[in-house]
XYZ file of C-alpha atoms in Angstrom:
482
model
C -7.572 -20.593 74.512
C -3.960 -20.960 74.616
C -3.339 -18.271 71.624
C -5.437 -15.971 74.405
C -3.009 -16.102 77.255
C 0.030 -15.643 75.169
C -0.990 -12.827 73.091
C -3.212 -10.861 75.319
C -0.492 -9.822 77.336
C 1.696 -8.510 74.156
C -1.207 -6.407 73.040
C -2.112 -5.332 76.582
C 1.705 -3.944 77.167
C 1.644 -1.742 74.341
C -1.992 -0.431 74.636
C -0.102 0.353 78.712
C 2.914 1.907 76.956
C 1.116 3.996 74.271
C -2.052 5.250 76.942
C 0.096 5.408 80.037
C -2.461 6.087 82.339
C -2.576 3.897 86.087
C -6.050 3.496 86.470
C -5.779 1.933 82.480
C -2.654 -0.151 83.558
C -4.055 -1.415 86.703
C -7.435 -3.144 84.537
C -5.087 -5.052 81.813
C -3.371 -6.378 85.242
C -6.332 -7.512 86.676
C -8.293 -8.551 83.209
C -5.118 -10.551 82.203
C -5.136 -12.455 85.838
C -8.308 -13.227 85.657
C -8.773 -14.278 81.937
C -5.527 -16.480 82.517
C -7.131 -18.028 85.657
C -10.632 -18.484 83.687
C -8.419 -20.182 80.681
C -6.504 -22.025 83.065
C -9.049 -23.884 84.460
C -10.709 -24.512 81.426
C -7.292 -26.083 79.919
C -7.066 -27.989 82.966
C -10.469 -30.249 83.418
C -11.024 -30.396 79.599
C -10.794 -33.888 78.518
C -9.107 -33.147 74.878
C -5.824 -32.187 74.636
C -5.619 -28.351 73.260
C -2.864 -27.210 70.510
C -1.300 -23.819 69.660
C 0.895 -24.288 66.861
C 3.445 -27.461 67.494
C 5.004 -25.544 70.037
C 2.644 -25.058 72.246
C 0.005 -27.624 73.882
C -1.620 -28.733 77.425
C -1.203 -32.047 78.742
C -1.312 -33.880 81.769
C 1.919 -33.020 83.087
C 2.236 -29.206 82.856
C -1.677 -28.406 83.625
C -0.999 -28.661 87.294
C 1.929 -25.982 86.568
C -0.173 -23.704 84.926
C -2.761 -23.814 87.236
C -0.621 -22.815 90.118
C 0.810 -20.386 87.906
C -2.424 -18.837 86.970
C -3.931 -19.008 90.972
C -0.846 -17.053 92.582
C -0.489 -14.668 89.500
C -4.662 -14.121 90.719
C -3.577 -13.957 94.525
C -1.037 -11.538 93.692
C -2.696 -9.067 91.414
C -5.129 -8.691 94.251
C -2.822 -8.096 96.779
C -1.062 -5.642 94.530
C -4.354 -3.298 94.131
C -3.586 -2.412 97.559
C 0.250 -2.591 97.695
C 0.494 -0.465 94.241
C -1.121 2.620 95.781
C 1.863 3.252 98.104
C 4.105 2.938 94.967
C 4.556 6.968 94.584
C 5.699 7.103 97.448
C 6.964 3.402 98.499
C 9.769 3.566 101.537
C 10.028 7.143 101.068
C 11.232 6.784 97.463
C 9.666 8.787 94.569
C 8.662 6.701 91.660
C 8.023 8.310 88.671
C 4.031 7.156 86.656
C 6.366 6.159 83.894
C 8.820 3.729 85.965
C 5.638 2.559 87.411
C 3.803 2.070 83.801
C 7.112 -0.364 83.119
C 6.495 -2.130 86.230
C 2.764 -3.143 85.475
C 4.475 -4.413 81.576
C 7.198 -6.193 82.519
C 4.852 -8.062 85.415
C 2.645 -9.661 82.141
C 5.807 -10.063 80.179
C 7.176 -11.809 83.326
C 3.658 -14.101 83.789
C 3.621 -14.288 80.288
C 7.380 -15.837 79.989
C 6.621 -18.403 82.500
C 3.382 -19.355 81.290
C 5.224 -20.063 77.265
C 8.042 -22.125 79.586
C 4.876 -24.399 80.967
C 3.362 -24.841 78.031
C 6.063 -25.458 75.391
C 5.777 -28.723 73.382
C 9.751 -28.264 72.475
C 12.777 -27.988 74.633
C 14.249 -25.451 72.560
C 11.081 -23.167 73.324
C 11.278 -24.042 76.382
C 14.899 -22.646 76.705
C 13.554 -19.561 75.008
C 11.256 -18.910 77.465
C 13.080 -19.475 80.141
C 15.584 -16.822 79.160
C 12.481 -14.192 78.485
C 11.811 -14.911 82.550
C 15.580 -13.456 83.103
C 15.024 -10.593 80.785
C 11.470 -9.537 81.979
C 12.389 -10.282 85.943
C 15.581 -8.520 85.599
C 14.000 -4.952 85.552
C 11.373 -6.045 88.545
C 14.548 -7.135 91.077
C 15.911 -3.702 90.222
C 12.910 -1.404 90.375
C 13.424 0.133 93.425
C 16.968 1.098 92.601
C 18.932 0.921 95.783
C 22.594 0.008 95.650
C 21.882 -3.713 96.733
C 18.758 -3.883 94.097
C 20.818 -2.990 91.441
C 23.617 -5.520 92.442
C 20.895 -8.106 93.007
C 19.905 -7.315 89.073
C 23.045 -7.735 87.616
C 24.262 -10.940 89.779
C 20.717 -12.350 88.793
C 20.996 -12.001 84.887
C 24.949 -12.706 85.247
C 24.262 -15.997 87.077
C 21.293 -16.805 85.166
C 22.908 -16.165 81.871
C 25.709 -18.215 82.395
C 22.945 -21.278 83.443
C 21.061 -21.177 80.858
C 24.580 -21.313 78.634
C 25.017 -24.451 79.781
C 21.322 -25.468 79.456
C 22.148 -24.269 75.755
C 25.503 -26.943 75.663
C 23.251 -29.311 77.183
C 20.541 -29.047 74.739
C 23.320 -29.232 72.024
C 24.765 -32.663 73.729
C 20.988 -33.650 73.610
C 20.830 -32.981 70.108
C 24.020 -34.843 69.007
C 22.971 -38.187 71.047
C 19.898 -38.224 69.675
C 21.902 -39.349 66.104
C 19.732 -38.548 62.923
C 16.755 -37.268 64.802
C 16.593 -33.588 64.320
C 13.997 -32.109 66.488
C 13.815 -31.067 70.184
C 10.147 -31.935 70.659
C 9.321 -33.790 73.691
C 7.120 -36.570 72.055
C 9.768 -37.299 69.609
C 12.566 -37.047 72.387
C 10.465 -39.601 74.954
C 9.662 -42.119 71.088
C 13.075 -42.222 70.360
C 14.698 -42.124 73.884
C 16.065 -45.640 74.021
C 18.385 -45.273 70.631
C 20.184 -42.380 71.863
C 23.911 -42.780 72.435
C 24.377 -42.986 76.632
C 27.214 -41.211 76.994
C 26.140 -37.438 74.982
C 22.846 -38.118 77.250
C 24.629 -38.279 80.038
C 26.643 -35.420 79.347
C 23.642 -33.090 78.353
C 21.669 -34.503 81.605
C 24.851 -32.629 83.811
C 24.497 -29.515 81.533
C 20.760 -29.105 81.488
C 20.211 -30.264 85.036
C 22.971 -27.697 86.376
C 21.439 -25.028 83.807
C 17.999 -25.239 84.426
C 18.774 -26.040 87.750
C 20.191 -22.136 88.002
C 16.867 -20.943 87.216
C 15.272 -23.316 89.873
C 17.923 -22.449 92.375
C 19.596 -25.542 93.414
C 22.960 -25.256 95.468
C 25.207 -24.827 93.952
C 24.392 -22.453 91.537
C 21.542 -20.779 93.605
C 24.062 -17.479 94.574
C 21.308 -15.254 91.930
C 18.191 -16.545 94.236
C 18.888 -14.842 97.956
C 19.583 -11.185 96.403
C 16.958 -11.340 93.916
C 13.887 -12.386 96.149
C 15.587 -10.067 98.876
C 15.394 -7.038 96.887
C 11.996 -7.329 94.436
C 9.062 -5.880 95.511
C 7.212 -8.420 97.757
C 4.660 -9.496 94.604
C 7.792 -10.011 92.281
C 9.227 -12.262 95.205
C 6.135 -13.936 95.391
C 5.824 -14.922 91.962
C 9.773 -15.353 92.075
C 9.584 -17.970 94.339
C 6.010 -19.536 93.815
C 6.084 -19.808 90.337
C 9.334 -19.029 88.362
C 11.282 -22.210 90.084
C 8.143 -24.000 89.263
C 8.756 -23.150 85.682
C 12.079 -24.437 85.389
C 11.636 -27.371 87.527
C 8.878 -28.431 84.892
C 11.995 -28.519 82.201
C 13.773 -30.619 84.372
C 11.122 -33.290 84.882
C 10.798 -33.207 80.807
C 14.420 -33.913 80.510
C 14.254 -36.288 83.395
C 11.855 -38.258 81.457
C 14.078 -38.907 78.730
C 16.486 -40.187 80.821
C 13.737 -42.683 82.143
C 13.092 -43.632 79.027
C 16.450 -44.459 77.789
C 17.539 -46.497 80.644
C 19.995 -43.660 82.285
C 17.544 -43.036 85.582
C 20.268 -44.371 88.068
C 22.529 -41.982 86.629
C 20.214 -39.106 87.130
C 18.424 -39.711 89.787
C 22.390 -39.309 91.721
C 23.116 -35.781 89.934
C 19.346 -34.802 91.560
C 19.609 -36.250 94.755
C 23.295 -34.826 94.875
C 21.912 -31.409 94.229
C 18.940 -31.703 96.426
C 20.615 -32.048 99.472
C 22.868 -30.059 98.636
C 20.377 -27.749 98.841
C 19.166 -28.665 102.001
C 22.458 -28.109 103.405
C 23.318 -24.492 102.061
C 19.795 -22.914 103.175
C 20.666 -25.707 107.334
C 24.065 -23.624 107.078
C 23.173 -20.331 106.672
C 20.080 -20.135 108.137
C 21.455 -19.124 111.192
C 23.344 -16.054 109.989
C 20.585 -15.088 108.083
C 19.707 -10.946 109.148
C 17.280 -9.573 106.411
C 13.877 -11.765 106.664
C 13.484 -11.675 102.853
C 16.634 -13.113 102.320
C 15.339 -15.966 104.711
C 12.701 -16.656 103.154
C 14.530 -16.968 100.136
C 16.866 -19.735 101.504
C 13.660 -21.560 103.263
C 12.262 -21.712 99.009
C 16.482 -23.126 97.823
C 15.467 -25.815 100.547
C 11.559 -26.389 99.204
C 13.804 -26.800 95.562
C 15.770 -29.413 97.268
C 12.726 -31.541 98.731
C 11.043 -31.332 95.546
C 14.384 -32.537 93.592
C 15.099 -35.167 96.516
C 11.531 -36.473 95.925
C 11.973 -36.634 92.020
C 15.000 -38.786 93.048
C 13.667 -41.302 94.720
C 11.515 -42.602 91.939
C 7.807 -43.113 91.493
C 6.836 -44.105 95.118
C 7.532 -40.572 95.538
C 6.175 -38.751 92.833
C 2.883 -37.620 94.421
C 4.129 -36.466 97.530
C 6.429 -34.172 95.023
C 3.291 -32.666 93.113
C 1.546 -32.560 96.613
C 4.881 -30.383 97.745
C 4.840 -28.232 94.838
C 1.128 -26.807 95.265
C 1.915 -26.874 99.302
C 5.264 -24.732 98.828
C 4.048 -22.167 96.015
C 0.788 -21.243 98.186
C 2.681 -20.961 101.199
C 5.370 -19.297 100.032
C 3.789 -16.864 97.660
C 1.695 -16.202 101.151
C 5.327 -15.602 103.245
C 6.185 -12.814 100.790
C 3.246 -10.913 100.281
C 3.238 -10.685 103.940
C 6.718 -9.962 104.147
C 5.512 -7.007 101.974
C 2.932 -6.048 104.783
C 5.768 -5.989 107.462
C 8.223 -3.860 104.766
C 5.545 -1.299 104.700
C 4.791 -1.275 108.063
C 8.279 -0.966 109.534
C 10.438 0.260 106.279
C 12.623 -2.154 107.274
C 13.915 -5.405 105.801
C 16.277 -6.422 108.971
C 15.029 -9.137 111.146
C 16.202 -7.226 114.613
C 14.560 -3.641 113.380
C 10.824 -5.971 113.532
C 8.932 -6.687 116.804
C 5.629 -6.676 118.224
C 3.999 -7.447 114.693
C 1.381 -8.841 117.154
C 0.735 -5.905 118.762
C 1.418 -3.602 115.938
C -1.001 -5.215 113.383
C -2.582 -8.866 114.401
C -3.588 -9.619 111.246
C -0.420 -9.647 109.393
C 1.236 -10.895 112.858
C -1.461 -13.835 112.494
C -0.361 -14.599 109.003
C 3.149 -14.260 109.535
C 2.817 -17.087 111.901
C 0.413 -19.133 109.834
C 2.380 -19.214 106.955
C 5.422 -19.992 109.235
C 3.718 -23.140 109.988
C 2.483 -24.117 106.732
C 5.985 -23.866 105.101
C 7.493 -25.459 107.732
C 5.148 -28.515 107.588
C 2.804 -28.194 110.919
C 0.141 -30.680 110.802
C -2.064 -29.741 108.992
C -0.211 -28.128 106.493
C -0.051 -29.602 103.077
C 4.007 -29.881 102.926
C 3.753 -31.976 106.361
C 2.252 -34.983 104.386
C 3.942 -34.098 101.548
C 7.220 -34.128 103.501
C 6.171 -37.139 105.334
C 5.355 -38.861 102.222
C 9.056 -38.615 100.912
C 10.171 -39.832 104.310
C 8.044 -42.790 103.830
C 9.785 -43.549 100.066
C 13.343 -43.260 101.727
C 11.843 -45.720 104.431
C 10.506 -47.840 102.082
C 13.664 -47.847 99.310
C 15.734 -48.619 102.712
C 17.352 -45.302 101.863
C 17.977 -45.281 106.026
C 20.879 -43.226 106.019
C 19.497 -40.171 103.407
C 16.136 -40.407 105.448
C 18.213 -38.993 108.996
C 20.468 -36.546 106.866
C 17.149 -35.567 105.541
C 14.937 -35.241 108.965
C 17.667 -33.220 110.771
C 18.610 -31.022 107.975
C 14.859 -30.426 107.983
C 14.911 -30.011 111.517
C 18.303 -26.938 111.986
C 15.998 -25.058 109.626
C 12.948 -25.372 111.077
C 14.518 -23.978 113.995
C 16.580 -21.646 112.589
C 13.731 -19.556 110.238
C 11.683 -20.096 114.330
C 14.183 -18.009 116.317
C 13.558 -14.751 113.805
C 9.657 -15.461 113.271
C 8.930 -15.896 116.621
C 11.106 -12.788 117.401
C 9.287 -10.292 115.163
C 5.990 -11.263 115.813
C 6.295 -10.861 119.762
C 8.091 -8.576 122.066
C 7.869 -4.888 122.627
C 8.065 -2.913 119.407
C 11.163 -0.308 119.610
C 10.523 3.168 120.365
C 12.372 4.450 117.255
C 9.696 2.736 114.955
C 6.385 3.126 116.607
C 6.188 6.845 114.949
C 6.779 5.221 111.306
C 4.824 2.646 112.643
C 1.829 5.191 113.421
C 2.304 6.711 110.070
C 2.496 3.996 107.574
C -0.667 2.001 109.356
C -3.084 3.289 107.152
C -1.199 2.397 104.544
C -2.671 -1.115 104.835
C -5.515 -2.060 102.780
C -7.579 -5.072 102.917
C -6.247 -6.056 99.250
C -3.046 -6.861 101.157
C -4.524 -9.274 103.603
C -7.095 -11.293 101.479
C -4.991 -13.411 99.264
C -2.790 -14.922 101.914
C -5.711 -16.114 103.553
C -7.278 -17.595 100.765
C -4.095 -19.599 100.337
C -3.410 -20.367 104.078
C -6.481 -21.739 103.599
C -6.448 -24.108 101.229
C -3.106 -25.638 102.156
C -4.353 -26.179 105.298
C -7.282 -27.626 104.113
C -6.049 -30.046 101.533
C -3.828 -31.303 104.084
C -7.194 -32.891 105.897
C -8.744 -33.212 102.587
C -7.786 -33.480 98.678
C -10.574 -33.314 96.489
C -11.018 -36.150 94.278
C -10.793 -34.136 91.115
C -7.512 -32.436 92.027
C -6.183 -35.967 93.239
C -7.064 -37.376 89.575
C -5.292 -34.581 88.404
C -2.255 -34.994 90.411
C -2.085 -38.815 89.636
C -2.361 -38.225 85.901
C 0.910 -35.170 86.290
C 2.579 -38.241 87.719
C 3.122 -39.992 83.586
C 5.063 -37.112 83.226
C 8.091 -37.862 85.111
């Protein structure tokens, strides 16, 4: 099962490259979402642990990753039946079958990246992977080929090259206080964890956590994060945001681990809280001067990052409200962008004061501009608002008093601040020089771009009333792995 996911995509892309044909493209999209859903489920509630090579394996920790993975990659392949008919002629731009052709491949090279990252056995595969996510991303963020994509591109792999760099110096640090024990494999790494030397661990914590971190987007070394999801296509900026930070977040909590183990947790539970509201504070600051709505919802996923690091933090009290915030976020967000997408096409414009009316101009995508509004900003009942309240609960009950008001009111200047511009575009009078391209691009929409952010609306609202006992279990087992 596992072989199937990581080598159906390589044979897919060059059966795409060789045939060329959309129609033919389009299938191995859809076929590859859908086996890697089917296989992701499967890998998920089997009770044996599955093996691809030593490299590769599912456990309990990284099936919860893959199957959020696997679910928006699904959500977004549907929306993008509908969104990748505009393509020829996308914001008045002519794109070439070929350029198109290399967008379908370097999506399942992208999927397929992230989904090696979740399931790598060994941290060194892991780093691998994680680099294959810059290279196969790189050419999405620049695909439309404006000035600001193609400065978006390069800042992205600059950024992201130099963090994982110093992933690669902290894997080396790793290496050297782990003494005579010459692997990288996470089982050996969490066996042997309490002879390490302290002080290389330490040292390679600060490296990986800043490196990986990059790729997560954690102020400060989130700079790559704003352009990038600003400038992709809105299902690149989906997957961006709902899954790729996931990715590297799930290196984190293996390194994390090891620092558990070994008796070092104080010590990097500080560099993660440091950098998690740090987070919080970048995305409160600039909020307010915020002009391009993709851009803001970009900072609104740095300060998700931040929550989910914060909860890490705090220890195992808060561990489930963290897993609970990661499913909450990467539905909600992944539901923000495609509809972000909807308002792109619609008005051909990515600036927040160019959009108004959205209610009047289309209610549906009005309705789940709001909707998704609420559910990433934690209205009851919106997964991340027991998630959130959850970690506020740890702080409370860790008598971390002083981080728990920094916390609500940093929480609270963004809420307000992503408000003013929602609020803004989805009411008012829509301006006269748009309701022409309005009028044009309106049957543009297709249902395909409506559909999947409902489904996911849907279920975080939902399993913020009501968690199924299987996914519970599921969660509560993910929880060893920190």
């Amino acid at each position: 099962m596992i072989e199937t996911i990581l080598i159906f995509p390589l044979v897919a892309g060059l059966l795409m490259l060789a045939i060329r044909k959309r129609a033919f493209d389009n299938i191995m999209l859809n076929l590859y979402a859908l086996i890697h859903f089917a296989i992701s489920l499967y890998l998920t509630f089997q009770k044996s642990t599955e093996h691809f090579t030593q490299y590769f394996a599912i456990d309990d920790t990284n099936k919860i990753f893959l199957l959020i993975l696997s679910f928006v990659f699904l959500m977004v392949t549907i929306y993008n039946n509908g969104y990748s008919k505009q393509l020829p002629t996308f914001s008045n731009i002519k794109i070439k079958d070929k350029k198109i052709c290399l967008y379908w491949i370097m999506t399942l090279a992208f999927v397929w990246a992230m989904t090696g990252t979740i399931l790598s056995t060994d941290l060194g595969a892991s780093w691998v992977f994680i680099e294959a996510t810059t290279l196969t991303s790189a050419y999405l963020i620049y695909f439309n080929r404006t000035k600001n994509a193609i400065e978006a591109a390069w800042k992205y792999v600059f950024i992201c090259s130099i963090g994982i760099a110093l992933a690669f110096a902290g894997i080396i640090f790793l290496n050297i206080s782990s003494g005579d024990i010459n692997t990288l494999n996470y089982s050996e790494l969490y066996a042997h964890a309490k002879s390490f030397d302290a002080t290389w661990l330490k040292l390679a914590f600060v490296f990986i956590a800043f490196g990986f971190g990059t790729k997560m987007g954690l102020a400060p070394v989130h700079f790559w994060l704003p352009d990038a999801h600003s400038e992709s296509p809105s299902p690149i900026s989906a997957l961006l945001s709902a899954t790729l930070l996931n990715s590297a977040f799930l290196v984190i909590i293996r390194v994390f681990k090891i620092m558990n183990i070994a008796g070092e947790n104080s010590y990097a539970r500080l560099i993660l809280l440091v950098m998690g509201f740090m987070s919080l504070f970048v995305t409160a600051v600039f909020i307010y001067h915020i002009k391009n709505y993709k851009r803001m919802l970009a900072y609104s996923s740095i300060e998700n990052m931040g929550i989910l690091t914060i909860g890490t933090a705090l220890g195992p009290v808060a561990y489930y409200a963290v897993l609970l915030h990661l499913i909450g976020h990467s539905l909600a967000k992944a539901s923000f962008f495609l509809t972000s997408g909807n308002i792109l096409e619609l008005f051909e414009s990515k600036r927040i004061k160019s959009v108004s009316g959205l209610m009047n101009v289309d209610a549906k995508t009005g309705w789940l501009w709001l909707i998704s509004f609420l559910a990433i900003c934690a209205f009851p009942t919106s997964l991340l608002f027991i998630s959130e309240f959850l970690i506020i609960k740890a702080m409370i009950f860790k008598h971390q008093y002083l981080l728990c008001i920094i916390f609500v009111i940093l929480l609270t200047i963004v809420l307000y601040g992503m408000s003013k511009s929602v609020i803004k575009m989805a009411y008012g009078e829509v301006s006269e020089d748009k309701k022409s391209i309005i009028e044009e691009n309106r049957p543009k929409m297709k249902v395909s771009m409506y559909i999947p952010q409902a489904i996911m609306l849907l279920i975080v609202f939902v399993f913020g009333i009501y968690i199924p006992p299987v996914l519970n279990n599921l969660i509560k087992l993910a929880t060893a792995g920190f």
